[in-house]
Amino acid sequence: MTTGLFRPDGPAKLTGAATYAGDTPKPDALHAALVLSTVPLGRLAAVDVPAVDGVHAVFTHENLPRLNRMPMPPLGHTVLGLRDDEIHFEGQPIAIVLADTPQRAQHAAERTTARYVDVAEPLAFADAGETRQETGVWVPVDYGGGDVDAGLAAADAVVSQRYTTSDRHANPIEPWSVLAWWSGDGLVVHASVQTITMTQRTLAELFGLRPEQVRVVSPFVGGGFGSKAWMWPPIPLAAAAAKAAGRPVKLVLTRAQMFTLCGHQPATRQTVSVGATGDGRLTAFRQHFTAATARFDGYLEGGTGPLSWLYDCPAIETRVRAGLTDRPNPTPMRAPAEGIGLFGVECALDELAYRLDLDPVELRLRNEPPVEPLTGKPFSSRKLVECLREGARRFGWADRDPSPRSMRDGDEFVGWGMAVATRETVRAASAARLRVHADGRVVVETGLQEIGTGMPALVRAVVAEALEVAPGQVELRHGDSTLPEASPSIGSMSAMSVGAAVRAAADEVREKLAAVGGLAGLRDAGLDTVEVEGRWDPPEGEDEYSTKSYGAIFAEVRVDADLGLVRMPRAVGVFAAGRILNPATAHSQLTGGMIWGYGQALLERSVLDRGRFLAKNLAGYVVPVNADIGDLDVSFVDEFDEHASPLGAKGVGELGAIGVAPAIANAVFHATGKRVRGLPIRIEDLLTTSAR
Ligand code: MOS
């Protein structure tokens, strides 16, 4: 049973009453459509927009006033398009059309043609070298300690293998949408963003304004998964066009445009070498990781972090390199870093367990570190062992016959696999204003954007507990840069960060109320309200604790012996993420994460062919649907991490999407005897496994 508070904003979302950026009414707004480059590299020679009724204006780099350079960070694309004639990637904006209806704008954009010169052949990841990025925002950290070569030489069993992952797209339900207008010197923007605050600051820099001159409104966001975390072309281009046209502008990207204009998870390759003694103690771990990126911007995906904290090992060596290619800039996408890097690590450990003839759960238990192996830092909290034991129990792991192809059910091979999930803890300063009215109403005001994670429910749960009031008495105003600044909805930081600020405000209000004799005292004193602003600032500088979240994933797959088709009838995920502030929404986050991991494991692969993503739609790029998903058993181990945040919480958003792909790949090996080291695992990979 899942307990906790369900979404108070649910009915409004289901009935269409919740206002998303693209739904915001603005009668005098012009509708914009973007024209994107059809070549991956070259220069723009001419743009020809046909005459279409209702078109009000067309802007290209030749007539759109230039914005300031994109500040770094907050990253995203430095190339917004419409700045000069250079084409850096296919799908780069080259014109923006404004018309009286969205249909007319789209029609004109689709009929627009362009001529390109100096068109060049793009470089693919397979042909890219491995570059160490020395400057800029994305400088990787190579780290390690001990003698890895000696450790591997001394090992009784060694696995050394190469693993790959594919390009993936975030594809939230709501595409990027923005409504922008100018009022006096100020800019007002309604947009679907993962961070109101950074959006406000970046727009201020791009347009040479003070942050207070920019108002960003974003109460509801239809998902992001990283794609709305940073500044991408839609908002600046809509705002610039609105300024140039002297009219409000509304722009909603098409699904196809989402594939090139808001990042993607880049393809990666990694080699993992790991050795152990006969009794299953690790002697050395090496992970060399290379991620594809865009030559012009160079977002560099990481993937080696967990080796610094996950297993006790005397010798560790990690390396991160960039594969410089011609493509749109990638971006962090659920789950970045750990979600990709652990595919190699957790599959290699499974291979090692077979070499050692040791249960893969037992192999992990034997290498549980008392402190961080390289730094000696204590763990702020760490219940990985509990996750592993509870997961094995819930799954029925003890009944597993480890021999590959030993479990068969009619025409299907059955396989059981497991892997560990772990994730860095990221936090951000947050503030919240809390007001108690004499009639008992409680109003919370904070600039959080509700992206589907259930923050309105969580805020009410936190306030209801602190003030001992019914959750229904708590009203939340959110999603506006004029409200106290809240954490971004990025990297699983929002619940613990905003939750801590709300709790601080609630605690102070409670004291103030007590001092005047409660609500009755307030009324007697002739006062209408008590109001305070609470905030939380995470500790600065180097953390003295190793603060991570953990989980264990167990998956059952069934592989059709003739067709190689993989199904996952059930999976178990047990997570240790500090105190779970609102079980109902945390459960939903982790369930969604596991489904997301299923997509990574078995479905999602975008093909970048000569600089072009071949399928910019959800028919050619497939994601999981309800019919794909069997029984998911999500649970938590009890934990309170006082070092992570005042409420004892860590993050859950990304965690559920980590460890699922290696657990499935390990289950596929157990089912079929075939080790597939590239994601997603496809039918083609397994056709040769037929038993007949
Ligand atoms: Mo997170 S990469 O913003 O889902």
XYZ file of C-alpha atoms and ligand atoms in Angstrom:
696
model
C 0.000 0.000 0.000
C 1.229 3.403 -0.869
C 0.561 6.033 1.709
C 0.939 9.768 1.650
C -0.743 12.618 -0.064
C -1.995 12.340 -3.612
C -1.779 15.229 -6.018
C -4.024 18.158 -5.124
C -3.312 19.522 -8.613
C -4.408 16.265 -10.263
C -8.029 17.216 -10.998
C -6.985 20.540 -12.559
C -4.468 18.754 -14.773
C -6.917 16.062 -15.824
C -9.688 18.502 -16.657
C -7.479 20.935 -18.525
C -7.906 23.678 -15.938
C -4.172 23.764 -15.151
C -2.537 26.348 -17.373
C 0.602 25.281 -19.203
C 2.702 27.883 -21.016
C 1.254 27.122 -24.435
C -2.309 27.368 -23.085
C -1.837 30.817 -21.593
C -4.395 33.128 -23.169
C -3.060 36.294 -24.784
C -5.488 37.536 -27.427
C -3.082 39.859 -29.218
C -0.292 37.279 -29.467
C 1.240 36.335 -32.781
C 1.986 32.662 -33.314
C 5.497 31.653 -34.198
C 6.939 28.710 -36.076
C 10.609 27.905 -36.470
C 12.350 26.986 -39.703
C 15.252 24.632 -39.060
C 18.336 23.888 -41.112
C 18.207 20.756 -43.217
C 21.965 20.353 -43.467
C 24.236 19.454 -40.562
C 27.183 21.683 -41.432
C 27.639 24.624 -43.738
C 26.604 28.225 -44.256
C 23.237 29.718 -44.949
C 23.164 31.554 -48.294
C 19.489 32.443 -48.632
C 16.103 31.871 -47.028
C 13.013 32.067 -49.180
C 9.675 32.418 -47.396
C 6.685 32.146 -49.722
C 3.821 34.603 -49.402
C 1.236 33.118 -47.050
C -1.880 34.926 -45.860
C -1.721 36.042 -42.279
C 2.075 36.109 -41.991
C 3.043 39.169 -40.022
C 6.830 38.996 -40.000
C 9.741 36.716 -40.778
C 13.067 37.002 -39.007
C 16.408 35.496 -39.965
C 19.939 36.305 -38.797
C 19.845 39.250 -41.190
C 17.018 41.154 -39.509
C 16.638 39.823 -35.962
C 18.487 42.086 -33.500
C 21.383 40.189 -32.003
C 21.266 38.870 -28.487
C 24.229 38.952 -26.162
C 26.324 35.789 -26.008
C 24.890 32.925 -24.033
C 26.442 32.985 -20.570
C 28.198 29.802 -19.466
C 26.783 28.358 -17.272
C 23.783 27.750 -17.304
C 24.733 26.022 -20.480
C 22.418 24.487 -23.024
C 23.109 25.680 -26.518
C 25.400 28.615 -27.003
C 24.118 28.463 -30.566
C 20.563 29.754 -30.483
C 20.434 30.264 -34.223
C 19.569 33.430 -36.099
C 22.839 35.033 -35.102
C 24.998 34.474 -38.178
C 25.036 32.318 -41.289
C 26.917 29.388 -39.793
C 25.154 26.051 -39.522
C 26.460 23.846 -36.731
C 23.850 21.095 -36.728
C 20.859 19.814 -38.604
C 17.762 21.211 -36.959
C 19.314 24.569 -36.016
C 16.861 27.497 -36.215
C 17.412 29.592 -39.335
C 14.169 31.618 -39.375
C 11.181 32.410 -37.209
C 7.827 33.098 -38.846
C 5.111 35.105 -37.058
C 1.514 34.777 -38.189
C -1.989 35.387 -36.904
C -2.674 31.680 -36.319
C -0.396 28.752 -35.421
C -1.518 26.930 -38.555
C -0.554 29.760 -40.861
C 2.807 30.179 -39.147
C 3.490 26.457 -39.458
C 2.333 26.394 -43.061
C 4.653 29.237 -44.011
C 7.552 27.663 -42.088
C 7.057 24.327 -43.833
C 7.028 25.937 -47.275
C 10.137 27.978 -46.561
C 13.225 26.895 -48.470
C 16.851 27.683 -47.837
C 20.049 27.535 -49.856
C 23.266 26.442 -48.205
C 26.894 26.739 -49.225
C 30.073 25.101 -47.919
C 28.055 22.076 -46.884
C 30.457 19.673 -45.220
C 30.398 16.024 -44.241
C 29.716 15.613 -40.514
C 31.936 13.524 -38.283
C 30.248 10.545 -36.609
C 30.912 9.161 -33.128
C 32.292 5.923 -34.553
C 34.982 7.951 -36.328
C 35.600 10.492 -33.575
C 38.766 10.374 -31.525
C 38.907 10.647 -27.764
C 39.631 14.180 -26.718
C 40.508 15.319 -23.259
C 38.632 18.571 -22.745
C 41.044 20.890 -20.989
C 39.080 24.115 -20.868
C 35.532 25.343 -20.694
C 32.698 24.273 -18.476
C 32.998 20.588 -19.225
C 36.349 19.583 -17.867
C 36.123 15.965 -16.776
C 37.663 14.746 -13.580
C 39.921 11.750 -14.049
C 40.611 10.213 -10.691
C 41.952 7.117 -9.100
C 44.385 5.637 -6.661
C 46.409 2.477 -6.236
C 48.057 0.331 -8.893
C 45.378 -0.967 -11.231
C 47.726 -2.993 -13.450
C 49.190 -4.759 -10.435
C 45.704 -5.352 -9.042
C 44.515 -6.921 -12.290
C 47.678 -9.042 -12.530
C 47.174 -10.331 -8.991
C 43.485 -11.163 -9.535
C 42.192 -14.729 -9.816
C 39.480 -13.598 -12.226
C 39.415 -10.613 -14.547
C 36.733 -9.202 -16.814
C 37.691 -6.620 -19.411
C 34.952 -5.607 -21.782
C 33.568 -2.764 -23.861
C 30.002 -1.527 -23.355
C 28.021 0.963 -25.380
C 24.859 3.017 -25.008
C 22.815 4.800 -27.677
C 21.681 8.340 -28.361
C 18.376 8.953 -26.582
C 15.831 11.777 -26.434
C 13.880 12.999 -23.423
C 10.524 13.489 -25.157
C 8.377 14.923 -22.350
C 4.654 14.992 -23.147
C 4.620 18.792 -23.355
C 6.984 20.140 -25.985
C 8.878 23.345 -25.278
C 6.327 26.116 -25.239
C 6.670 29.810 -24.578
C 4.608 32.958 -24.556
C 6.738 36.100 -24.425
C 5.934 39.783 -24.406
C 7.552 43.071 -23.549
C 6.039 45.615 -21.262
C 8.047 48.787 -21.049
C 11.659 47.723 -20.515
C 10.603 44.438 -19.017
C 10.192 40.972 -20.460
C 7.445 38.589 -19.369
C 7.832 34.950 -20.268
C 5.460 32.058 -19.662
C 7.474 28.948 -20.463
C 7.867 25.287 -19.667
C 11.145 25.222 -17.766
C 12.864 23.127 -15.109
C 14.211 26.232 -13.421
C 12.493 29.569 -13.216
C 15.472 31.201 -11.538
C 18.162 30.269 -14.032
C 15.809 31.060 -16.887
C 15.269 34.528 -15.477
C 18.998 35.162 -15.013
C 19.994 33.829 -18.409
C 17.345 35.858 -20.217
C 18.520 38.952 -18.362
C 22.051 38.385 -19.623
C 20.974 37.621 -23.178
C 18.908 40.809 -23.405
C 21.123 43.032 -21.259
C 18.512 43.453 -18.518
C 18.568 43.322 -14.755
C 17.059 40.045 -13.478
C 14.137 41.901 -11.901
C 13.204 43.169 -15.362
C 12.480 39.603 -16.417
C 9.447 37.799 -15.065
C 9.254 34.056 -15.669
C 5.977 32.250 -15.076
C 5.937 28.465 -15.080
C 3.424 26.899 -12.719
C 2.995 23.593 -14.560
C 5.487 21.832 -16.776
C 4.579 18.733 -18.754
C 7.762 16.852 -17.986
C 11.369 17.682 -18.745
C 13.762 14.856 -17.821
C 16.637 17.263 -18.436
C 15.433 18.686 -21.757
C 14.070 21.849 -20.116
C 16.852 22.221 -17.573
C 18.917 24.764 -19.441
C 18.451 27.553 -21.913
C 17.661 26.329 -25.399
C 16.587 28.364 -28.451
C 12.776 28.603 -28.030
C 12.554 31.214 -25.265
C 15.247 33.639 -26.465
C 14.037 33.457 -30.062
C 10.396 34.005 -29.105
C 11.369 36.894 -26.832
C 13.591 38.482 -29.479
C 10.864 38.120 -32.110
C 8.294 39.637 -29.736
C 10.573 42.601 -29.188
C 11.261 43.085 -32.892
C 7.577 42.704 -33.860
C 6.249 44.759 -30.973
C 3.665 42.067 -30.221
C 3.426 39.112 -27.826
C 4.677 35.890 -29.400
C 3.656 32.334 -28.660
C 5.848 29.463 -29.805
C 5.229 25.754 -29.313
C 7.794 23.370 -30.761
C 6.670 20.438 -32.864
C 7.546 16.945 -31.660
C 10.147 16.661 -34.426
C 11.815 19.908 -33.342
C 12.216 18.507 -29.828
C 14.756 16.049 -31.226
C 17.343 18.703 -32.073
C 16.505 21.799 -30.024
C 16.733 20.743 -26.386
C 19.579 18.286 -26.114
C 19.697 14.518 -26.027
C 21.523 11.851 -24.079
C 24.663 11.187 -26.085
C 25.841 7.763 -27.215
C 28.712 6.465 -25.100
C 31.310 3.734 -25.134
C 33.256 2.520 -22.152
C 35.753 -0.162 -21.343
C 35.610 -1.661 -17.891
C 38.285 -3.905 -16.417
C 37.707 -5.442 -13.035
C 39.561 -8.116 -11.125
C 38.918 -10.077 -7.937
C 40.499 -12.723 -5.781
C 38.926 -16.188 -5.671
C 36.896 -15.255 -2.593
C 35.327 -12.332 -4.441
C 37.321 -9.382 -3.100
C 37.905 -6.724 -5.748
C 41.564 -6.033 -6.545
C 41.252 -3.395 -9.269
C 38.660 -1.428 -11.197
C 39.283 0.591 -14.345
C 36.652 2.505 -16.289
C 37.468 4.479 -19.415
C 34.399 6.322 -20.623
C 33.868 8.299 -23.837
C 30.728 10.245 -24.665
C 29.728 11.757 -27.970
C 29.323 15.504 -27.981
C 28.964 18.477 -30.302
C 32.167 20.019 -31.572
C 30.740 23.550 -31.249
C 29.493 23.341 -27.648
C 30.888 20.212 -26.073
C 28.545 19.196 -23.262
C 30.416 16.255 -21.765
C 28.458 13.438 -20.203
C 30.154 11.859 -17.205
C 29.774 8.267 -16.177
C 32.567 7.277 -13.840
C 31.458 8.888 -10.566
C 30.158 5.785 -8.769
C 33.548 4.032 -8.758
C 34.678 6.612 -6.211
C 32.096 5.467 -3.659
C 30.318 2.287 -4.642
C 32.731 -0.590 -3.968
C 35.669 -1.267 -1.726
C 38.627 -1.620 -4.044
C 42.317 -0.867 -3.458
C 43.053 0.276 -7.006
C 40.759 2.452 -9.126
C 41.370 4.313 -12.365
C 38.803 6.340 -14.271
C 38.928 8.459 -17.391
C 36.334 10.548 -19.245
C 36.873 11.646 -22.832
C 34.834 13.502 -25.414
C 34.095 12.127 -28.848
C 33.835 15.375 -30.817
C 31.212 15.014 -33.531
C 28.878 17.177 -35.591
C 25.465 17.049 -33.937
C 23.192 19.155 -31.739
C 24.623 19.654 -28.267
C 23.712 16.829 -25.870
C 22.473 17.538 -22.362
C 21.963 15.702 -19.077
C 18.948 13.429 -19.520
C 17.396 11.163 -16.926
C 19.431 9.513 -15.563
C 22.621 11.279 -16.554
C 26.093 10.068 -15.530
C 25.321 7.178 -13.170
C 22.453 5.963 -15.361
C 24.865 5.434 -18.240
C 28.177 4.676 -16.555
C 26.751 1.985 -14.273
C 25.641 -0.035 -17.296
C 29.269 -1.021 -17.859
C 30.176 -1.351 -14.182
C 27.179 -3.462 -13.160
C 27.334 -5.727 -16.226
C 31.083 -6.278 -15.749
C 30.456 -7.271 -12.130
C 27.840 -9.781 -13.279
C 30.358 -11.243 -15.702
C 32.896 -11.366 -12.882
C 30.430 -13.172 -10.618
C 30.124 -15.905 -13.249
C 33.922 -16.183 -13.534
C 34.128 -16.540 -9.756
C 31.123 -18.851 -9.532
C 29.719 -16.478 -6.924
C 26.215 -15.084 -6.576
C 26.138 -11.506 -7.942
C 24.377 -10.205 -4.804
C 27.023 -11.846 -2.639
C 29.788 -10.311 -4.788
C 28.397 -6.847 -4.013
C 28.014 -7.636 -0.308
C 31.645 -8.771 -0.073
C 32.843 -5.436 -1.422
C 30.746 -3.109 0.689
C 33.082 -0.276 1.773
C 33.107 1.041 5.362
C 34.050 4.517 4.063
C 34.607 5.995 0.615
C 37.473 3.911 -0.760
C 39.621 6.695 -2.200
C 38.918 9.596 0.134
C 38.192 7.820 3.402
C 35.123 10.054 3.821
C 32.338 8.644 5.980
C 28.989 7.970 4.362
C 26.248 10.347 5.520
C 23.962 7.317 5.322
C 24.214 4.195 3.232
C 21.752 1.342 3.217
C 22.778 -0.466 0.064
C 23.168 -3.762 1.924
C 19.597 -3.459 3.221
C 18.379 -2.699 -0.317
C 20.156 -5.769 -1.676
C 18.846 -8.094 1.042
C 15.287 -6.759 0.919
C 15.255 -6.772 -2.882
C 16.482 -10.368 -3.008
C 13.821 -11.353 -0.482
C 10.957 -9.638 -2.270
C 12.043 -11.028 -5.618
C 12.643 -14.585 -4.434
C 16.246 -14.493 -5.602
C 17.223 -17.492 -3.433
C 15.370 -19.775 -5.852
C 17.562 -18.792 -8.781
C 19.595 -21.444 -10.567
C 22.575 -19.395 -11.765
C 23.245 -21.463 -14.895
C 22.348 -19.621 -18.077
C 19.385 -21.096 -19.960
C 18.478 -23.198 -16.938
C 15.054 -21.645 -16.447
C 12.687 -22.269 -19.281
C 8.953 -21.966 -19.620
C 7.615 -23.432 -22.872
C 8.898 -21.347 -25.772
C 10.482 -18.805 -23.476
C 13.822 -18.601 -21.749
C 13.425 -17.091 -18.294
C 16.221 -15.013 -16.781
C 16.763 -13.279 -13.456
C 19.271 -10.475 -13.192
C 20.157 -7.770 -10.724
C 22.167 -4.561 -10.468
C 22.835 -1.731 -8.046
C 21.574 1.834 -8.423
C 23.281 4.830 -6.885
C 23.161 8.540 -7.403
C 24.965 11.701 -6.344
C 23.057 14.077 -4.047
C 22.607 17.579 -5.452
C 20.917 20.402 -3.558
C 20.105 24.069 -4.145
C 19.211 27.099 -2.050
C 15.484 27.598 -1.699
C 13.096 29.998 -0.016
C 9.410 29.911 0.837
C 7.003 32.406 2.367
C 4.406 31.004 4.703
C 1.384 32.829 6.003
C -1.179 31.676 8.529
C -4.471 33.540 8.433
C -6.586 34.124 11.521
C -9.297 31.923 10.007
C -6.844 29.014 9.926
C -5.945 29.054 6.258
C -2.269 28.453 5.503
C -0.731 29.902 2.359
C 2.694 28.894 1.061
C 4.379 30.922 -1.661
C 7.460 29.642 -3.409
C 8.710 29.876 -6.967
C 8.805 26.160 -7.627
C 7.820 24.780 -11.020
C 5.602 21.682 -10.811
C 7.004 19.377 -13.451
C 4.912 16.336 -12.644
C 6.901 15.153 -9.631
C 4.117 16.109 -7.241
C 5.645 19.090 -5.455
C 2.244 20.601 -4.501
C 1.454 17.382 -2.626
C 4.879 17.311 -1.020
C 4.717 20.917 0.164
C 1.320 20.292 1.743
C 2.595 17.142 3.440
C 5.555 19.029 4.936
C 3.415 21.936 6.162
C 0.645 19.705 7.480
C 3.146 17.785 9.570
C 4.947 20.859 10.909
C 1.825 22.854 11.788
C -0.412 19.899 12.610
C -3.079 21.078 10.219
C -5.080 19.188 7.609
C -3.318 19.179 4.221
C -6.489 20.583 2.655
C -6.025 23.760 4.698
C -2.744 24.462 2.930
C -2.854 26.544 -0.215
C 0.180 26.737 -2.497
C 1.112 29.570 -4.848
C 4.014 28.645 -7.068
C 5.586 28.945 -10.473
C 6.511 32.623 -10.699
C 9.819 34.455 -10.434
C 8.096 37.121 -8.330
C 7.727 34.519 -5.549
C 10.588 33.471 -3.245
C 13.266 31.637 -5.190
C 13.038 27.844 -5.234
C 15.390 25.119 -6.321
C 15.478 23.982 -9.934
C 13.623 20.770 -10.791
C 16.854 19.199 -11.926
C 18.851 16.217 -10.723
C 16.468 15.135 -7.949
C 17.120 18.192 -5.797
C 13.735 19.823 -5.536
C 11.954 17.841 -2.803
C 14.742 18.041 -0.242
C 15.697 21.642 -1.074
C 12.251 23.237 -1.287
C 10.990 20.909 1.437
C 13.682 22.197 3.793
C 12.818 25.845 3.097
C 9.107 25.217 3.603
C 9.802 23.373 6.837
C 12.004 26.226 8.095
C 9.200 28.687 7.406
C 6.627 26.445 9.058
C 8.749 25.985 12.189
C 9.167 29.730 12.563
C 5.486 30.410 12.001
C 4.606 27.831 14.622
C 6.822 29.577 17.166
C 5.406 32.984 16.318
C 1.888 31.682 16.592
C 2.623 30.073 19.927
C 4.050 33.371 21.180
C 0.776 35.198 20.502
C -1.355 32.366 21.866
C -2.269 30.564 18.664
C -5.023 31.475 16.225
C -7.301 32.680 19.015
C -4.544 34.944 20.301
C -4.027 36.263 16.802
C -7.680 37.160 16.501
C -7.764 38.683 19.986
C -4.826 40.875 19.058
C -6.753 42.053 16.023
C -4.178 40.565 13.631
C -5.105 38.952 10.338
C -1.991 36.942 9.619
C 1.419 35.760 10.742
C 3.923 35.584 7.918
C 7.549 34.503 7.687
C 10.010 33.725 4.953
C 12.066 30.606 5.489
C 15.038 29.507 3.514
C 17.541 26.739 3.288
C 21.063 27.033 1.967
C 22.878 23.763 1.485
C 26.347 23.567 3.024
C 28.958 25.177 0.810
C 32.290 23.822 -0.312
C 33.586 20.293 -0.071
C 31.155 17.998 1.692
C 32.709 16.211 4.654
C 30.367 13.281 4.055
C 29.808 11.079 1.062
C 26.121 11.751 0.473
C 24.527 9.419 -2.081
C 21.298 7.541 -2.610
C 21.176 3.809 -3.272
C 18.981 1.081 -4.632
C 18.913 -2.521 -5.772
C 17.081 -3.672 -8.900
C 16.003 -7.239 -9.611
C 14.443 -8.075 -12.978
C 12.828 -11.094 -14.564
C 12.895 -11.321 -18.336
C 11.318 -13.775 -20.702
C 12.949 -14.168 -24.092
C 11.080 -15.803 -26.936
C 13.364 -18.646 -27.996
C 12.508 -18.275 -31.677
C 12.016 -14.543 -32.053
C 14.524 -13.129 -29.573
C 11.815 -10.823 -28.249
C 12.441 -9.730 -24.645
C 9.650 -9.066 -22.158
C 9.914 -8.068 -18.509
C 6.961 -9.507 -16.569
C 8.202 -8.223 -13.226
C 10.898 -6.239 -11.486
C 11.679 -5.244 -7.920
C 13.297 -1.974 -6.904
C 14.255 -1.264 -3.295
C 15.588 2.197 -2.607
C 17.391 4.024 0.189
C 16.959 7.737 -0.391
C 16.793 9.192 3.091
C 13.449 10.046 4.574
C 10.642 9.671 2.061
C 8.737 12.924 2.507
C 5.610 11.841 0.652
C 5.491 8.120 -0.152
C 2.724 8.418 -2.768
C 4.651 10.748 -5.056
C 8.080 9.197 -4.339
C 6.637 5.816 -5.289
C 5.347 7.318 -8.511
C 8.734 8.906 -9.290
C 10.580 5.621 -8.814
C 8.018 3.620 -10.778
C 8.379 6.080 -13.643
C 12.150 5.835 -13.317
C 12.096 2.058 -13.647
C 9.920 2.326 -16.751
C 12.394 4.879 -18.089
C 15.204 2.377 -17.443
C 13.249 -0.289 -19.301
C 13.184 2.025 -22.328
C 16.945 2.483 -22.076
C 17.445 -1.277 -21.813
C 15.218 -2.526 -24.596
C 13.805 0.214 -26.815
C 15.445 3.599 -27.082
C 17.987 4.115 -29.827
C 18.163 7.188 -31.990
C 20.154 6.726 -35.154
C 22.326 9.679 -36.073
C 23.063 9.221 -39.746
C 25.524 11.672 -41.297
C 24.572 14.320 -38.755
C 20.813 13.746 -38.925
C 18.621 11.966 -36.414
C 16.737 9.624 -38.711
C 13.471 9.331 -36.807
C 12.219 12.551 -35.252
C 8.982 11.033 -34.066
C 7.659 8.453 -31.605
C 7.083 5.874 -34.331
C 10.730 5.584 -35.338
C 12.029 6.317 -31.860
C 10.133 4.088 -29.488
C 9.527 4.495 -25.773
C 7.781 2.154 -23.329
C 3.983 2.093 -23.248
C 1.688 0.541 -20.648
C 1.521 -2.786 -22.472
C 5.315 -3.158 -22.174
C 5.376 -2.930 -18.419
C 4.705 -5.817 -16.088
C 4.544 -5.784 -12.328
C 6.862 -3.231 -10.739
C 7.410 -3.623 -7.013
C 8.841 -0.374 -5.628
C 9.688 -0.030 -1.943
C 11.921 1.907 0.406
C 14.175 1.026 3.284
C 13.787 3.227 6.303
C 16.409 5.944 6.412
C 16.962 9.447 7.746
C 19.981 11.371 6.488
C 20.523 14.410 8.671
C 23.567 15.418 6.619
C 21.738 15.384 3.299
C 19.022 17.868 4.280
C 17.231 19.050 7.427
C 14.239 16.816 6.679
C 16.496 13.795 6.355
C 15.579 13.379 2.695
C 17.755 12.621 -0.315
C 16.523 12.604 -3.926
C 14.427 10.039 -5.779
C 13.855 11.474 -9.257
C 16.827 10.079 -11.143
C 17.506 7.101 -8.867
C 14.733 4.856 -10.212
C 16.089 5.097 -13.761
C 19.522 3.839 -12.685
C 20.499 0.182 -12.526
C 17.470 -1.059 -14.452
C 19.283 -1.466 -17.789
C 22.160 -3.548 -16.375
C 19.720 -5.633 -14.306
C 17.794 -6.414 -17.503
C 20.969 -7.087 -19.512
C 22.168 -9.430 -16.766
C 18.783 -11.170 -16.779
C 18.977 -11.550 -20.569
C 22.341 -13.277 -20.163
C 20.926 -15.558 -17.499
C 17.989 -16.358 -19.759
C 19.853 -16.931 -22.996
C 23.566 -17.316 -22.292
C 24.144 -14.385 -24.620
C 25.964 -11.378 -23.197
C 24.739 -8.231 -24.949
C 27.010 -5.293 -24.147
C 25.299 -2.593 -26.167
C 22.046 -0.790 -25.334
C 19.327 -1.138 -26.240
C 19.214 -4.925 -26.419
C 17.456 -5.696 -29.658
C 15.824 -8.697 -31.244
C 18.749 -8.859 -33.694
C 21.115 -9.340 -30.774
C 19.244 -12.435 -29.617
C 18.031 -14.146 -32.782
C 20.972 -16.529 -32.738
C 20.057 -17.765 -29.259
C 17.324 -20.053 -30.500
C 17.384 -23.374 -28.714
C 15.967 -25.333 -31.582
Mo 16.936 15.401 -14.659
S 18.468 14.967 -16.055
O 16.745 17.059 -14.995
O 15.641 14.343 -15.205
